[in-house]
GROMACS .gro file of C-alpha atoms in nm:
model
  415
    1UNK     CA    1   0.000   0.000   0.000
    2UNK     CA    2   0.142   0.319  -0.117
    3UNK     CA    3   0.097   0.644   0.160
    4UNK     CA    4  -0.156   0.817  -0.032
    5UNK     CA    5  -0.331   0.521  -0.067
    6UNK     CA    6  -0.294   0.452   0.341
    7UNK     CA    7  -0.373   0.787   0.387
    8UNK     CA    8  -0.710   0.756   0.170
    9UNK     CA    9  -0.821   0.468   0.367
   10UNK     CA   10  -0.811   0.611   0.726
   11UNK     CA   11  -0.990   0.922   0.613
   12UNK     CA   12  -1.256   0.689   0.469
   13UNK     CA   13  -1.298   0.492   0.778
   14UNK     CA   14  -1.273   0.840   1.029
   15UNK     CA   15  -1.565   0.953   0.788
   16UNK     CA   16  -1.765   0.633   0.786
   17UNK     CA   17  -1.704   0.472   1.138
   18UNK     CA   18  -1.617   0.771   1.334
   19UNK     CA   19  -1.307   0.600   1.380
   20UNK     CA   20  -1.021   0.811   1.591
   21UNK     CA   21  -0.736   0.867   1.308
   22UNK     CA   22  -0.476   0.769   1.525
   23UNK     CA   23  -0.621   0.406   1.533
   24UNK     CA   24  -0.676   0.345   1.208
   25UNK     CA   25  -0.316   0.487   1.094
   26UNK     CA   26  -0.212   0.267   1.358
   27UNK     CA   27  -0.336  -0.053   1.191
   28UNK     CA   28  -0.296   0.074   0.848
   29UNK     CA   29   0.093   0.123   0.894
   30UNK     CA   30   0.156  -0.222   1.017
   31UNK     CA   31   0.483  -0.347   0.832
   32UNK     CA   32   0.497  -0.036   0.588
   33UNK     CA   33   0.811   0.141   0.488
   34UNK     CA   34   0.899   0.404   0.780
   35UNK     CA   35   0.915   0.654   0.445
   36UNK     CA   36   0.610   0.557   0.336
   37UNK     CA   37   0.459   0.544   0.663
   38UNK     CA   38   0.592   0.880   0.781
   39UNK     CA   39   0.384   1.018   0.445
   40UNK     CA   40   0.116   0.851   0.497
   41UNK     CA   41   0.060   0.963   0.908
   42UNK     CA   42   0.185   1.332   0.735
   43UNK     CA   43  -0.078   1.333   0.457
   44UNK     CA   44  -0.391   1.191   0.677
   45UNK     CA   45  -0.326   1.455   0.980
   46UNK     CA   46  -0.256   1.783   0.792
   47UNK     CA   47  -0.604   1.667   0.576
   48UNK     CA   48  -0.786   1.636   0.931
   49UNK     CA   49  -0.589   1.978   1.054
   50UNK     CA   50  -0.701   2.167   0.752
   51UNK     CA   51  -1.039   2.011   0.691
   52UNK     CA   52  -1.261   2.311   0.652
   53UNK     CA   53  -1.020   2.546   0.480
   54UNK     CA   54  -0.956   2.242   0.222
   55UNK     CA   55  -1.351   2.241   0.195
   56UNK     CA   56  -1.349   2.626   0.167
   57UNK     CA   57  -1.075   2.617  -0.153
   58UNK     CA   58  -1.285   2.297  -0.330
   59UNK     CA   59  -1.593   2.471  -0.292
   60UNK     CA   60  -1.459   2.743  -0.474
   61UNK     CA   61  -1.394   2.556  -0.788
   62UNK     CA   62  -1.577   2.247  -0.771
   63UNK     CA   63  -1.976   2.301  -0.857
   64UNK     CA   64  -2.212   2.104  -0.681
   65UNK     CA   65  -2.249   1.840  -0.432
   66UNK     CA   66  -1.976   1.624  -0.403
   67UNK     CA   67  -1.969   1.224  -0.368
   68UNK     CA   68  -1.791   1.168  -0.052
   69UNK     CA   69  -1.535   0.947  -0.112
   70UNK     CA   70  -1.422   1.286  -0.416
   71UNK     CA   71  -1.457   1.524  -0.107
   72UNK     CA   72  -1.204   1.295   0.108
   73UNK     CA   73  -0.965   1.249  -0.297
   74UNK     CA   74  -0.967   1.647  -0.332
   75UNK     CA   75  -0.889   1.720   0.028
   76UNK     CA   76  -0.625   1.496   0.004
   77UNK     CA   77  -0.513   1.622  -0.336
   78UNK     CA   78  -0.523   1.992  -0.179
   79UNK     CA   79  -0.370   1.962   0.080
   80UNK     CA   80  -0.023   1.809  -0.081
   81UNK     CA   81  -0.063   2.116  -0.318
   82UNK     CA   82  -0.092   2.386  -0.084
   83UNK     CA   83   0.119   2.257   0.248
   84UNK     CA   84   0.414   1.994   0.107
   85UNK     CA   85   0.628   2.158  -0.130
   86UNK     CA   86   0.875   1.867  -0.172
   87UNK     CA   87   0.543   1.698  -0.343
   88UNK     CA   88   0.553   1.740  -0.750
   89UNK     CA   89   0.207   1.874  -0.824
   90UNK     CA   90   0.168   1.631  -1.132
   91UNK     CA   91   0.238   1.364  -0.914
   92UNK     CA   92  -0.066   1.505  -0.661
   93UNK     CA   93  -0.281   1.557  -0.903
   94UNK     CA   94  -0.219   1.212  -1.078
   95UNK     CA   95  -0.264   1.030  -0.812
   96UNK     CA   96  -0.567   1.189  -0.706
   97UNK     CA   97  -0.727   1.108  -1.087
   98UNK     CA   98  -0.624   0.763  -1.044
   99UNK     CA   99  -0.800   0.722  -0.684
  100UNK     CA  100  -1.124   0.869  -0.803
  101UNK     CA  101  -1.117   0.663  -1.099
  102UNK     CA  102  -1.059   0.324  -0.831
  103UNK     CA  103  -1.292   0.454  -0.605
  104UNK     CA  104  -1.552   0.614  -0.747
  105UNK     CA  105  -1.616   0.635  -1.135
  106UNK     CA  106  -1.476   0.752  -1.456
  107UNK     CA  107  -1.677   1.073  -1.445
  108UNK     CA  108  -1.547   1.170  -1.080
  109UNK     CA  109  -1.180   1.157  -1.176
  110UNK     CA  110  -1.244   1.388  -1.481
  111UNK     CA  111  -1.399   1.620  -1.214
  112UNK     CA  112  -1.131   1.544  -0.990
  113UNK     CA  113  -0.880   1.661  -1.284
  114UNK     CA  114  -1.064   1.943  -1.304
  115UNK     CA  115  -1.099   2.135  -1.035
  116UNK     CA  116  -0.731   2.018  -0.942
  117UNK     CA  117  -0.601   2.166  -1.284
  118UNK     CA  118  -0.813   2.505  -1.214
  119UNK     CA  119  -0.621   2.510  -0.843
  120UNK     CA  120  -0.285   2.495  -1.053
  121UNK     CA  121  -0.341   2.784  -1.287
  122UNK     CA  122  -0.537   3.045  -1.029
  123UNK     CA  123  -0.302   3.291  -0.914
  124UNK     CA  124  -0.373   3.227  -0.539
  125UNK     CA  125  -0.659   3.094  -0.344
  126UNK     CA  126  -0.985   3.248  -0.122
  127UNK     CA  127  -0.850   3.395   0.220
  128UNK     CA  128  -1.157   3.334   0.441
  129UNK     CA  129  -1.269   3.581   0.680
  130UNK     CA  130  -1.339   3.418   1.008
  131UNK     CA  131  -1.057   3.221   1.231
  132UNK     CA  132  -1.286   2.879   1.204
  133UNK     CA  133  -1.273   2.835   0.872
  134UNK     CA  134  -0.896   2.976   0.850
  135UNK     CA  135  -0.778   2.702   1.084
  136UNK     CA  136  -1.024   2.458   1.064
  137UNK     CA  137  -1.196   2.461   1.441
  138UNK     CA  138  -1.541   2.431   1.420
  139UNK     CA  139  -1.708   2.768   1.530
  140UNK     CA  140  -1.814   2.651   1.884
  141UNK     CA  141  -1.499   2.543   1.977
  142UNK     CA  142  -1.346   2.875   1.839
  143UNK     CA  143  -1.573   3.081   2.054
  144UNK     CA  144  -1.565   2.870   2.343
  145UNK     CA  145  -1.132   2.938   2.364
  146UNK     CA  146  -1.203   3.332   2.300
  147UNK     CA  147  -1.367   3.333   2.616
  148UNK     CA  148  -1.135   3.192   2.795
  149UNK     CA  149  -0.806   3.290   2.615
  150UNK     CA  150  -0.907   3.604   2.406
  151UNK     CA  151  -0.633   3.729   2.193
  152UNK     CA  152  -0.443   3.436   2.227
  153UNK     CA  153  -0.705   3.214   2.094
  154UNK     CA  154  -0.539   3.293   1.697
  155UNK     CA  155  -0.183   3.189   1.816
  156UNK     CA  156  -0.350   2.839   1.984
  157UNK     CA  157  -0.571   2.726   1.695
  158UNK     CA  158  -0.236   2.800   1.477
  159UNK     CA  159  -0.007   2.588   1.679
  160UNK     CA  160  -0.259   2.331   1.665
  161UNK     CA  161  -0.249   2.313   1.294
  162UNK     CA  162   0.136   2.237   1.324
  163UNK     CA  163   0.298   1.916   1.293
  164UNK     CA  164   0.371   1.790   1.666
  165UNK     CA  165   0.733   1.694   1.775
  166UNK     CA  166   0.782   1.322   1.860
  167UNK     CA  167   0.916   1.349   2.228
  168UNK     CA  168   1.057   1.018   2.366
  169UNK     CA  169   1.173   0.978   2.705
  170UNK     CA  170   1.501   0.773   2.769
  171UNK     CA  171   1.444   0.465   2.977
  172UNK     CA  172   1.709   0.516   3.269
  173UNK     CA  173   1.681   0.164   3.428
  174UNK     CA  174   1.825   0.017   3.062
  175UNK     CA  175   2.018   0.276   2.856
  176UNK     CA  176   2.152   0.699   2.875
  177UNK     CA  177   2.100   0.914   2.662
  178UNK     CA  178   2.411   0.879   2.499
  179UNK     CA  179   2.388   0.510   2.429
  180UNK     CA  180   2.059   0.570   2.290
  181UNK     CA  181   2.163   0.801   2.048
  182UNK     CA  182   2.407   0.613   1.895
  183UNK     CA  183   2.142   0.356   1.868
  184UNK     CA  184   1.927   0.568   1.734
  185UNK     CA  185   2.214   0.709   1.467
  186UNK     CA  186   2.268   0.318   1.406
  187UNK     CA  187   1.900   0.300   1.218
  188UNK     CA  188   1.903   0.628   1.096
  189UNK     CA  189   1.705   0.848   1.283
  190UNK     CA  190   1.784   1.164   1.376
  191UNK     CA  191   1.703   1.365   1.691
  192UNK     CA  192   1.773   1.667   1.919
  193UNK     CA  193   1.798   1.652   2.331
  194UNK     CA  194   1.501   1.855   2.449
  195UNK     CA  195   1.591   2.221   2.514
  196UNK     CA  196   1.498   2.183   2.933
  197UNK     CA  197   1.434   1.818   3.002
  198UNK     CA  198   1.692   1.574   3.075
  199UNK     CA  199   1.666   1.185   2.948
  200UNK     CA  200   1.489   1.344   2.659
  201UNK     CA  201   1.495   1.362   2.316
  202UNK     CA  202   1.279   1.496   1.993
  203UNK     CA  203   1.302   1.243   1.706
  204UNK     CA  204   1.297   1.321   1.343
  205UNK     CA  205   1.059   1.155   1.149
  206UNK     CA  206   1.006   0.800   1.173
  207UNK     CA  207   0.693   0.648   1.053
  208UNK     CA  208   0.652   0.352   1.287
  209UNK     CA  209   0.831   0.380   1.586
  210UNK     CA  210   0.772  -0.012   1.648
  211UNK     CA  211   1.016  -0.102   1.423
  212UNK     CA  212   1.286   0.084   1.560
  213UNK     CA  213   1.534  -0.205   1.728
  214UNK     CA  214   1.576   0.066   2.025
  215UNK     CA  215   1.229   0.060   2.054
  216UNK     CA  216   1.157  -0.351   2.043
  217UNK     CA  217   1.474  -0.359   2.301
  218UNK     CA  218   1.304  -0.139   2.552
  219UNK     CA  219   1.524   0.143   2.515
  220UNK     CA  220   1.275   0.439   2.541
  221UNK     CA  221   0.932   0.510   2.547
  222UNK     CA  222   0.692   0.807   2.353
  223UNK     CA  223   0.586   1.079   2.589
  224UNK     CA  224   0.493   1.469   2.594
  225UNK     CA  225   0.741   1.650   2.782
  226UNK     CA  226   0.372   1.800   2.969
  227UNK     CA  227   0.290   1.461   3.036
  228UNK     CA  228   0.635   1.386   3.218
  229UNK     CA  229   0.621   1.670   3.400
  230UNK     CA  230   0.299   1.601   3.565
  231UNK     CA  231   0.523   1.301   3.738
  232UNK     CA  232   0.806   1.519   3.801
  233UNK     CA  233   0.583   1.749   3.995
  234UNK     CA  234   0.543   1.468   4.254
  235UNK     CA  235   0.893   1.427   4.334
  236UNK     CA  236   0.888   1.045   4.335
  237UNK     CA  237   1.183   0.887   4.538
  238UNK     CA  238   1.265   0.461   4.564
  239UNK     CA  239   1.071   0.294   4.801
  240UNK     CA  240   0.731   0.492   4.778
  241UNK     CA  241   0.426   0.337   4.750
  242UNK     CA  242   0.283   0.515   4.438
  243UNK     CA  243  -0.113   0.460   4.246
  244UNK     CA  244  -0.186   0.568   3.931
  245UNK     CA  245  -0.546   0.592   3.898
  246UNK     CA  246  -0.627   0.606   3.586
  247UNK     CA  247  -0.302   0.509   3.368
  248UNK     CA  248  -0.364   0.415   3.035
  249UNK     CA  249  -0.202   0.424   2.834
  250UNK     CA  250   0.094   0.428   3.080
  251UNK     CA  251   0.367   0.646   3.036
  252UNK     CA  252   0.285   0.866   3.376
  253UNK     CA  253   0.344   0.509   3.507
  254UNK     CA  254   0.659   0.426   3.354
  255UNK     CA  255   0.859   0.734   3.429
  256UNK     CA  256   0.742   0.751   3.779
  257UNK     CA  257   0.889   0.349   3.770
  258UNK     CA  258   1.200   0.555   3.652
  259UNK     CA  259   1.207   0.800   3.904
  260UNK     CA  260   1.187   0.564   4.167
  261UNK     CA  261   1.455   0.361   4.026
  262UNK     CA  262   1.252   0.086   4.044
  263UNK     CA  263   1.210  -0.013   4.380
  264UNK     CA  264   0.910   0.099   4.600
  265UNK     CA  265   0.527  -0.018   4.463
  266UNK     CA  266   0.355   0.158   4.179
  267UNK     CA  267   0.012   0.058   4.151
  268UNK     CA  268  -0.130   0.119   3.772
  269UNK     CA  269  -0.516   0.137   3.734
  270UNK     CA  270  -0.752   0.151   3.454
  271UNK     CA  271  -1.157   0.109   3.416
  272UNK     CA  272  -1.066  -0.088   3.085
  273UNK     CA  273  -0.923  -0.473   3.102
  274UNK     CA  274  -0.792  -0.459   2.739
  275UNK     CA  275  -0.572  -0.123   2.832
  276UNK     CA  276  -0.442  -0.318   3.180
  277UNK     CA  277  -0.263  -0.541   2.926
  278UNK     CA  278  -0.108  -0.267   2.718
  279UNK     CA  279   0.024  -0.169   3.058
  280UNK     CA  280   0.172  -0.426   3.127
  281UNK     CA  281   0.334  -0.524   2.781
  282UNK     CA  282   0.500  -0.167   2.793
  283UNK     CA  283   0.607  -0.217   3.145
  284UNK     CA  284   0.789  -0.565   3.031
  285UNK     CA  285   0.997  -0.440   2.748
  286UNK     CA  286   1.107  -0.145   2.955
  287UNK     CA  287   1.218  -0.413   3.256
  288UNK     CA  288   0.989  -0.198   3.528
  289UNK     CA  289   0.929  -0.476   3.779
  290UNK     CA  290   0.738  -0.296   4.069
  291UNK     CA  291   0.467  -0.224   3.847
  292UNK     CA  292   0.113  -0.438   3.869
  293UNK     CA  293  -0.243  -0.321   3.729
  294UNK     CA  294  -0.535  -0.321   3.884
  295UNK     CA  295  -0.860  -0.290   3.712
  296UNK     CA  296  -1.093   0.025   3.905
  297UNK     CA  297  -1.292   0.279   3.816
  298UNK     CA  298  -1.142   0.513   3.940
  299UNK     CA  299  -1.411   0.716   4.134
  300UNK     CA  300  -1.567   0.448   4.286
  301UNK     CA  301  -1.386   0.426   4.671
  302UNK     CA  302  -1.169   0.093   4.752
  303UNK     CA  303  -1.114   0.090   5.151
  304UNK     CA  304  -0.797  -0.122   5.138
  305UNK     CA  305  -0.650   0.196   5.015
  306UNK     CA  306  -0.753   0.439   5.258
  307UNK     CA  307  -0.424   0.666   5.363
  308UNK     CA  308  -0.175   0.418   5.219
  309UNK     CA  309  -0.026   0.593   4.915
  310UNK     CA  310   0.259   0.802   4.907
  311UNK     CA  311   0.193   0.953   4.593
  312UNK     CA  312  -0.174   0.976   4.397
  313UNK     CA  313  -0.124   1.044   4.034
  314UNK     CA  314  -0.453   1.152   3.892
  315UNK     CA  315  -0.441   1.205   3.537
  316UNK     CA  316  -0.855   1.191   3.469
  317UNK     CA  317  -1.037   1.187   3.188
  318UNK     CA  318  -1.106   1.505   3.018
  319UNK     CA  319  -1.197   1.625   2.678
  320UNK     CA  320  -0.868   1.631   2.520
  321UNK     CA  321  -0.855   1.940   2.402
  322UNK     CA  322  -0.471   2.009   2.481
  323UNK     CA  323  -0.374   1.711   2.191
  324UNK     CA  324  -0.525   1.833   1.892
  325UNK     CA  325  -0.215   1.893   1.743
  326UNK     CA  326  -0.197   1.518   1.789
  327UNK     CA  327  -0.544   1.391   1.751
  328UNK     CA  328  -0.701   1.654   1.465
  329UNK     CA  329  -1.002   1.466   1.451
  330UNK     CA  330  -1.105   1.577   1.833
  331UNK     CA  331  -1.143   1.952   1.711
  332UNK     CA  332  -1.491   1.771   1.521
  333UNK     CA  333  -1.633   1.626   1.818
  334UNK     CA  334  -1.952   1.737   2.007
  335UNK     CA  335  -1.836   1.979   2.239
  336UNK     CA  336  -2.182   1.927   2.488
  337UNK     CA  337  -2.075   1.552   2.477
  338UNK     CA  338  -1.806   1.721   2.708
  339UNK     CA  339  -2.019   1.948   2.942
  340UNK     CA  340  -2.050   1.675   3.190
  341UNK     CA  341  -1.658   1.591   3.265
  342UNK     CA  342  -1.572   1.837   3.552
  343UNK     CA  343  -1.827   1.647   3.791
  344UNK     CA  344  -1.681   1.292   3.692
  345UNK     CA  345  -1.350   1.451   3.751
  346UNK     CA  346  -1.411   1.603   4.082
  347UNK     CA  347  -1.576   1.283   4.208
  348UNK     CA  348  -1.214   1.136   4.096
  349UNK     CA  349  -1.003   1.344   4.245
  350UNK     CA  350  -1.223   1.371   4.616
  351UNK     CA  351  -1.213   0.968   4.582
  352UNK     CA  352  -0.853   0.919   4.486
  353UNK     CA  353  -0.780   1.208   4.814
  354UNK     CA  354  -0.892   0.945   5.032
  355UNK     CA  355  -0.575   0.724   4.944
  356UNK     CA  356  -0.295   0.988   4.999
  357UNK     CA  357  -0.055   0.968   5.314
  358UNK     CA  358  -0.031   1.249   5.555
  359UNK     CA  359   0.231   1.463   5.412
  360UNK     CA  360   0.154   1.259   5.089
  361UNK     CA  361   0.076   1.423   4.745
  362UNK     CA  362  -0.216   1.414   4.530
  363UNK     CA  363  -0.146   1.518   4.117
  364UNK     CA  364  -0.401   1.632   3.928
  365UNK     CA  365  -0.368   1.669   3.544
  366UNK     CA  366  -0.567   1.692   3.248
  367UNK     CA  367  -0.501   1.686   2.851
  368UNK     CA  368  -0.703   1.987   2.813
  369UNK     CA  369  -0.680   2.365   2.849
  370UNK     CA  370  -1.034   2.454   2.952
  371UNK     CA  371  -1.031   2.620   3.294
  372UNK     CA  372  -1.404   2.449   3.356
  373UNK     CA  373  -1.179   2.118   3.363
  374UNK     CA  374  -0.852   2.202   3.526
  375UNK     CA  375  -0.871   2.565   3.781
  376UNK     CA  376  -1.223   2.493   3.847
  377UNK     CA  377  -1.241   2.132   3.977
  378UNK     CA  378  -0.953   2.207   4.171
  379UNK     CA  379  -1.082   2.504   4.315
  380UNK     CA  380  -1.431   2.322   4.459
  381UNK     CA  381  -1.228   2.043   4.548
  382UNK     CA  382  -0.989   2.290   4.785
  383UNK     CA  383  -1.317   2.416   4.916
  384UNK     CA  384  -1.481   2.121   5.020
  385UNK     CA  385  -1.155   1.974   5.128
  386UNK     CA  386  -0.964   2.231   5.419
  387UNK     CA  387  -0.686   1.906   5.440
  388UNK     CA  388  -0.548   1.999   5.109
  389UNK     CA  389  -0.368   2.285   4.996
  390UNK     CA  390  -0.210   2.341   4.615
  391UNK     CA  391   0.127   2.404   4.558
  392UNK     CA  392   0.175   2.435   4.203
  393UNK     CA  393  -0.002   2.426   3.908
  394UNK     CA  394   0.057   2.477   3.520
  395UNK     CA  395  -0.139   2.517   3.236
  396UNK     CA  396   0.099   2.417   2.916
  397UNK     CA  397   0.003   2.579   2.613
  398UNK     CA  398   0.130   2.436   2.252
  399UNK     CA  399   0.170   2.789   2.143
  400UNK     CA  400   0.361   2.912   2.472
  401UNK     CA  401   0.585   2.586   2.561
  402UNK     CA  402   0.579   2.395   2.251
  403UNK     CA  403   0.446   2.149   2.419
  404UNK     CA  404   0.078   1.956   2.414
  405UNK     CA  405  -0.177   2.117   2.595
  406UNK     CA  406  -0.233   2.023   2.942
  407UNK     CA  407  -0.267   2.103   3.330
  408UNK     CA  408  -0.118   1.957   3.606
  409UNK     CA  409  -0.155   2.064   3.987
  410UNK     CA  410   0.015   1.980   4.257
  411UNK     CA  411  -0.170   1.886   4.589
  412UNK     CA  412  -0.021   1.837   4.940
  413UNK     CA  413  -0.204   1.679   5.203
  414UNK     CA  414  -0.170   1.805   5.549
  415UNK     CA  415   0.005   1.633   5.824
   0.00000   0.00000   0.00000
């Protein structure tokens, strides 16, 4: 399967299925070329990113309602035009005739060829007015992160729209940093150290990670440097007893394993069986031993845990709103499907209190930047609960720290 073709495919099934497009490029790329892959993950993303300003352009050549497998070929098409200059445009624009003519009929890839060739030869393209179309956020969502961040809200949806680094963390109880790079130089990939984060690095591109031998051997793992930090805030030492609440799919897990140099307890939970065992398969090619799962929802209360922890990571579900730049496809989703997340995330957090030490610490974090997620719960939890006080919090911003979006406080129980 050639990339555009992959890249065809998981836009199909996102379309049809409602499929999440990390999922099906996941399963798509299985044994692929890592070039061909790396396309292919390139060409499906910046489609999803750019969605309604593709739509915008097409509209304004293309007459008529569109069959929807042609909508997902011209978007496609497009969007290698306008955004990947290293792509010939014959070779866009070829392809694109070919898939419409697989896909859909004769008379679709002569419209296809069309409205492609008209692109080519007009001098430049619509600007639209409003910042939804511009950068492809539905309107709701666009007015939703004015309130909230006001003249930032233009520099956000941009850095949403840009291709995300690929942060990996270095797995300290196997390898440095230094032996991992020249691993990683070994298979050809290159990669910077992260600007402030130690036992870090930013890859280059890769297509499929999995078949990286540093990788298979356990060497390092994928996490946001915002996702790291939220364990770093806890200042894990060896010999705590540590839970994770809600840990899929578990990298909080495995560098708080790292900072505790593997000895202590660290207690990984999830509502989900299926995502235990992905858990645990991660946990066994890194060689973390005092990690076991434990399947809990994680706001309903389990008494054996009463005061025992050391450390509480809470990293609850949220609306995901701080990993677009990874995840385009959430930017589409029904924002009131969302409404009801602060009070499943307060009932967390006041459940998973219950199971932090005296002197013990309790993390909250979130993927998202909306304040009715992050400031808010953590403000009616501090009111209800005079036993608690915050110590830190963050909210990381793609556009600020080049980082994903997210929010992490830091909670100390009294003594």
């Amino acid at each position: 399967m050639t990339a555009r073709e992959a890249a065809l495919r998981a836009l199909i099934v996102c379309r049809k299925d409602g499929a999440w497009s990390n999922g099906a490029m996941k399963e798509l790329l299985q044994g692929m070329d890592r070039r061909e892959a790396a396309l292919a993950s390139r060409l499906c993303y910046g489609v999803l990113q750019n969605r309604m300003l593709l739509d915008f352009w097409i509209r304004a050549f293309a007459k008529g309602k569109l069959q929807p497998v042609v909508q997902d070929i011209l978007r496609l098409a497009v969007y290698q035009l306008r955004f990947m200059d290293k792509i010939p445009a014959s070779a866009a624009v070829n392809e694109a005739v070919k898939q419409a003519k697989h896909s859909a009929n004769l008379q679709a890839s002569r419209l296809v060829n069309g409205v492609l060739r008209s692109i080519l030869r007009a001098e430049s393209l619509p600007e639209p007015s409003d910042l939804a179309t511009k950068y492809s956020h539905p309107q709701e969502l666009v007015t939703l992160l004015e309130a909230q961040f006001g003249e930032k809200t233009e520099a956000l949806l941009k850095s949403n729209n840009e291709v995300p680094p690929i942060t990996v963390q270095v797995n300290t109880l196997k390898t440095t940093a230094a032996r991992l790079a020249l691993s990683l130089e070994a298979e050809g990939i290159g990669f910077a150290p992260h600007e402030h984060l130690e036992n870090c690095l930013i890859l280059g591109t890769t297509g499929n990670l999995e078949q990286l031998s540093a990788f298979r051997d356990g060497l390092f793992y994928v996490q946001d440097a915002a996702a790291r930090m939220a364990v770093e805030a806890a200042e894990l030492k060896p010999g705590m007893r540590v839970l994770d609440c809600c840990s899929a799919p578990g990298g909080k897990s495995f560098w708080a394993a790292m900072c505790m140099e593997n000895r202590g307890e660290l207690i990984s939970c999830d509502i989900h069986r299926h995502k235990l065992k992905l858990i645990e398969n991660g946990a066994q090619r890194l060689g973390i031993e005092i990690l076991s799962t434990c399947l809990a929802d994680a706001s309903v209360r389990n008494d054996e845990w009463i005061g025992q922890m050391d450390t509480v990571i809470c990293d609850v579900p949220c609306s995901g709103l701080g990993v677009i730049r990874k995840k385009p496809d959430i930017r589409y989703k029904d924002l009131k499907q969302t409404e009801g997340l602060p009070e499943l995330q307060g009932k967390i957090l006041v459940n998973q209190a219950e199971y932090v030490k005296p002197n013990g610490t309790l993390i909250y974090s979130t993927c998202t930047i909306l304040r009715r997620e992050n400031e808010a719960v953590v403000e009616a939890f501090l009111q209800s609960h005079p036993n608690f006080t915050a110590q830190w919090s963050k909210t990381y911003l793609p556009c600020d720290d080049q980082t994903d979006g997210f929010f992490i406080c830091k909670l100390r129980r009294k003594p």
